[in-house]
PDB file of C-alpha atoms and ligand atoms in Angstrom:
ATOM      1  CA  MET A 195      26.861  79.456 101.557  1.00 92.00           C
ATOM      2  CA  ALA A 196      25.844  82.310 103.976  1.00 97.00           C
ATOM      3  CA  LYS A 197      23.427  82.261 106.608  1.00 98.00           C
ATOM      4  CA  ILE A 198      20.930  85.269 106.084  1.00 98.00           C
ATOM      5  CA  LEU A 199      18.423  86.747 107.777  1.00 98.00           C
ATOM      6  CA  VAL A 200      15.412  88.123 106.656  1.00 98.00           C
ATOM      7  CA  VAL A 201      12.881  90.286 108.126  1.00 98.00           C
ATOM      8  CA  ASP A 202       9.882  91.619 107.439  1.00 97.00           C
ATOM      9  CA  ASP A 203       6.136  91.988 109.420  1.00 95.00           C
ATOM     10  CA  GLU A 204       4.270  90.385 106.542  1.00 95.00           C
ATOM     11  CA  LYS A 205       4.823  86.448 106.426  1.00 97.00           C
ATOM     12  CA  SER A 206       4.207  86.510 102.686  1.00 97.00           C
ATOM     13  CA  ILE A 207       6.956  88.585 101.967  1.00 96.00           C
ATOM     14  CA  ARG A 208       8.895  87.261 104.797  1.00 97.00           C
ATOM     15  CA  THR A 209       8.102  83.459 103.491  1.00 98.00           C
ATOM     16  CA  LEU A 210       8.506  84.214  99.699  1.00 98.00           C
ATOM     17  CA  VAL A 211      12.199  86.096 100.455  1.00 98.00           C
ATOM     18  CA  SER A 212      12.850  83.091 102.789  1.00 98.00           C
ATOM     19  CA  LYS A 213      12.453  80.789  99.362  1.00 98.00           C
ATOM     20  CA  ILE A 214      14.172  82.807  96.969  1.00 98.00           C
ATOM     21  CA  VAL A 215      17.722  82.399  99.434  1.00 98.00           C
ATOM     22  CA  SER A 216      17.406  79.021 100.788  1.00 98.00           C
ATOM     23  CA  LYS A 217      17.129  77.779  96.612  1.00 97.00           C
ATOM     24  CA  ASP A 218      20.188  79.609  96.291  1.00 96.00           C
ATOM     25  CA  GLY A 219      20.931  77.171  99.260  1.00 97.00           C
ATOM     26  CA  HIS A 220      21.623  79.881 101.718  1.00 98.00           C
ATOM     27  CA  GLU A 221      20.499  79.099 105.424  1.00 98.00           C
ATOM     28  CA  VAL A 222      18.020  81.562 106.442  1.00 98.00           C
ATOM     29  CA  LEU A 223      16.123  82.982 109.784  1.00 98.00           C
ATOM     30  CA  GLU A 224      13.233  85.049 110.345  1.00 98.00           C
ATOM     31  CA  ALA A 225      12.313  87.845 111.873  1.00 97.00           C
ATOM     32  CA  GLU A 226       8.903  89.854 111.985  1.00 96.00           C
ATOM     33  CA  ASN A 227      10.529  92.910 113.646  1.00 95.00           C
ATOM     34  CA  GLY A 228      13.716  94.611 114.628  1.00 95.00           C
ATOM     35  CA  VAL A 229      13.473  93.659 118.211  1.00 94.00           C
ATOM     36  CA  HIS A 230      13.408  90.348 117.265  1.00 95.00           C
ATOM     37  CA  ALA A 231      15.875  90.712 114.528  1.00 96.00           C
ATOM     38  CA  CYS A 232      18.403  92.564 117.041  1.00 95.00           C
ATOM     39  CA  GLU A 233      18.401  89.278 119.196  1.00 95.00           C
ATOM     40  CA  TYR A 234      19.124  86.995 116.140  1.00 95.00           C
ATOM     41  CA  PHE A 235      21.342  88.918 115.230  1.00 95.00           C
ATOM     42  CA  GLN A 236      23.425  88.995 118.337  1.00 93.00           C
ATOM     43  CA  ASN A 237      23.393  85.293 119.141  1.00 95.00           C
ATOM     44  CA  GLU A 238      23.836  83.630 115.359  1.00 95.00           C
ATOM     45  CA  ASN A 239      26.655  84.276 113.128  1.00 95.00           C
ATOM     46  CA  ILE A 240      24.590  86.395 110.491  1.00 97.00           C
ATOM     47  CA  ASP A 241      26.402  87.160 107.245  1.00 97.00           C
ATOM     48  CA  LEU A 242      23.626  89.062 105.706  1.00 98.00           C
ATOM     49  CA  ILE A 243      20.528  90.677 106.796  1.00 98.00           C
ATOM     50  CA  ILE A 244      17.374  91.382 104.637  1.00 98.00           C
ATOM     51  CA  THR A 245      15.047  93.875 105.705  1.00 97.00           C
ATOM     52  CA  ASP A 246      11.742  95.282 105.371  1.00 95.00           C
ATOM     53  CA  LEU A 247      11.588  99.113 106.587  1.00 92.00           C
ATOM     54  CA  VAL A 248       7.944 100.010 107.707  1.00 90.00           C
ATOM     55  CA  MET A 249       7.213  96.910 110.554  1.00 91.00           C
ATOM     56  CA  PRO A 250       6.067  97.419 114.165  1.00 89.00           C
ATOM     57  CA  GLU A 251       7.799  97.782 117.565  1.00 88.00           C
ATOM     58  CA  GLN A 252      11.483  98.569 115.740  1.00 89.00           C
ATOM     59  CA  ASN A 253      11.051  99.441 112.124  1.00 91.00           C
ATOM     60  CA  GLY A 254      13.884  98.411 109.498  1.00 94.00           C
ATOM     61  CA  ILE A 255      15.497 102.299 110.199  1.00 94.00           C
ATOM     62  CA  GLU A 256      15.768 101.826 113.756  1.00 94.00           C
ATOM     63  CA  MET A 257      17.179  98.204 113.756  1.00 96.00           C
ATOM     64  CA  ILE A 258      20.034  98.987 111.404  1.00 96.00           C
ATOM     65  CA  LEU A 259      21.275 102.143 113.514  1.00 96.00           C
ATOM     66  CA  GLU A 260      21.239  99.961 116.285  1.00 95.00           C
ATOM     67  CA  LEU A 261      22.754  97.030 114.445  1.00 95.00           C
ATOM     68  CA  LYS A 262      25.492  99.397 113.205  1.00 94.00           C
ATOM     69  CA  LYS A 263      26.207 100.586 117.329  1.00 94.00           C
ATOM     70  CA  THR A 264      27.914  96.970 117.737  1.00 92.00           C
ATOM     71  CA  HIS A 265      28.634  95.668 113.989  1.00 94.00           C
ATOM     72  CA  PRO A 266      29.445  98.784 111.710  1.00 94.00           C
ATOM     73  CA  ASP A 267      30.372  96.582 108.569  1.00 94.00           C
ATOM     74  CA  VAL A 268      27.007  94.529 109.183  1.00 96.00           C
ATOM     75  CA  LYS A 269      25.385  93.857 105.381  1.00 98.00           C
ATOM     76  CA  VAL A 270      21.793  95.177 105.138  1.00 98.00           C
ATOM     77  CA  ILE A 271      19.483  94.865 101.997  1.00 98.00           C
ATOM     78  CA  ALA A 272      16.483  97.098 102.745  1.00 97.00           C
ATOM     79  CA  ILE A 273      13.192  95.913 100.755  1.00 95.00           C
ATOM     80  CA  SER A 274      10.224  98.602 100.975  1.00 91.00           C
ATOM     81  CA  GLY A 275       6.900 100.300  99.442  1.00 84.00           C
ATOM     82  CA  ASP A 276       5.959 103.200  98.509  1.00 62.00           C
ATOM     83  CA  SER A 277       4.593 104.174 101.153  1.00 57.00           C
ATOM     84  CA  GLY A 278       7.607 104.601 103.395  1.00 53.00           C
ATOM     85  CA  PHE A 279       7.764 108.198 104.019  1.00 58.00           C
ATOM     86  CA  SER A 280       9.360 109.852 106.905  1.00 58.00           C
ATOM     87  CA  GLY A 281       9.060 113.379 107.079  1.00 57.00           C
ATOM     88  CA  GLN A 282      10.818 114.311 103.189  1.00 56.00           C
ATOM     89  CA  ILE A 283      13.159 111.480 102.745  1.00 69.00           C
ATOM     90  CA  ASP A 284      12.115 108.223 101.738  1.00 85.00           C
ATOM     91  CA  LEU A 285      12.779 105.230 103.702  1.00 88.00           C
ATOM     92  CA  LEU A 286      15.116 103.595 101.258  1.00 90.00           C
ATOM     93  CA  SER A 287      17.043 106.780 100.507  1.00 90.00           C
ATOM     94  CA  MET A 288      17.685 106.676 104.703  1.00 91.00           C
ATOM     95  CA  ALA A 289      18.472 102.846 104.716  1.00 94.00           C
ATOM     96  CA  LYS A 290      20.795 103.872 102.044  1.00 94.00           C
ATOM     97  CA  LEU A 291      22.631 106.865 103.993  1.00 94.00           C
ATOM     98  CA  LEU A 292      22.856 104.509 106.699  1.00 95.00           C
ATOM     99  CA  GLY A 293      25.062 101.743 104.723  1.00 95.00           C
ATOM    100  CA  ALA A 294      22.339  99.699 103.208  1.00 97.00           C
ATOM    101  CA  LYS A 295      24.472  97.898  99.843  1.00 97.00           C
ATOM    102  CA  HIS A 296      21.177  97.802  97.479  1.00 97.00           C
ATOM    103  CA  ILE A 297      17.684  99.118  98.132  1.00 96.00           C
ATOM    104  CA  ILE A 298      14.650  97.424  96.611  1.00 95.00           C
ATOM    105  CA  LYS A 299      11.297  98.691  95.873  1.00 91.00           C
ATOM    106  CA  LYS A 300       8.833  96.829  96.537  1.00 89.00           C
ATOM    107  CA  PRO A 301       6.610  94.964  94.542  1.00 91.00           C
ATOM    108  CA  PHE A 302      10.168  93.066  93.361  1.00 95.00           C
ATOM    109  CA  THR A 303      11.599  90.730  91.832  1.00 97.00           C
ATOM    110  CA  VAL A 304      12.711  87.192  92.334  1.00 97.00           C
ATOM    111  CA  ASP A 305      15.934  88.129  90.279  1.00 98.00           C
ATOM    112  CA  GLN A 306      15.981  91.910  91.909  1.00 98.00           C
ATOM    113  CA  ILE A 307      16.509  89.604  95.542  1.00 98.00           C
ATOM    114  CA  ARG A 308      18.999  87.188  94.239  1.00 98.00           C
ATOM    115  CA  GLU A 309      21.252  89.441  92.178  1.00 98.00           C
ATOM    116  CA  ALA A 310      21.433  91.371  95.160  1.00 98.00           C
ATOM    117  CA  VAL A 311      22.427  88.715  97.645  1.00 98.00           C
ATOM    118  CA  ASP A 312      24.793  87.720  95.052  1.00 97.00           C
ATOM    119  CA  ASP A 313      26.490  91.174  95.030  1.00 98.00           C
ATOM    120  CA  VAL A 314      26.494  91.775  98.842  1.00 97.00           C
ATOM    121  CA  LEU A 315      27.818  88.396  99.620  1.00 97.00           C
ATOM    122  CA  GLU A 316      30.944  88.267  96.756  1.00 94.00           C
ATOM    123  CA  ASN A 317      31.640  91.968  97.953  1.00 81.00           C
TER     124      ASN A 317
HETATM  125 MG1   MG B 525       6.515  96.217 106.630  1.00 71.67          MG
END
C-alpha cells in the first residue's frame, strides 16, 4: 500500500478523493494548497500526489515545478476543471507536459481515480 498526498483547495473534493483511495487501503495525507503540499512532501515518504491545479497560494503547476527540482521522478496525478486556463494552454495539458502521469478532468468518477492510482503505482 502507498502513502498518497491529496491536494485540493476545495475541502469536499479533497475529502472525496481521500475516501476513494483510503478505501483501497492506502494511507492518505491532505493539503489545501501547493505550499503545504511541498512541506508534507519534504517531511514524509510520499509515493504519489493527486493534485488539483487551480488553488490559491501556490497552484498545482507551480507545485509540480518546485517538486521536480528536487524529485524529478515524483509521481503526480493532476485533476482540474474546465476553467483552468492560463493563456492558450489548458492547465491539464501543461501538467501532462510537466510529467503528470495521468490527467483527469472534473467532474471525475470514482473509477477514474482508482484506475489512475492503480496504474501509477504499478508502473
Ligand atoms: Mg481548486
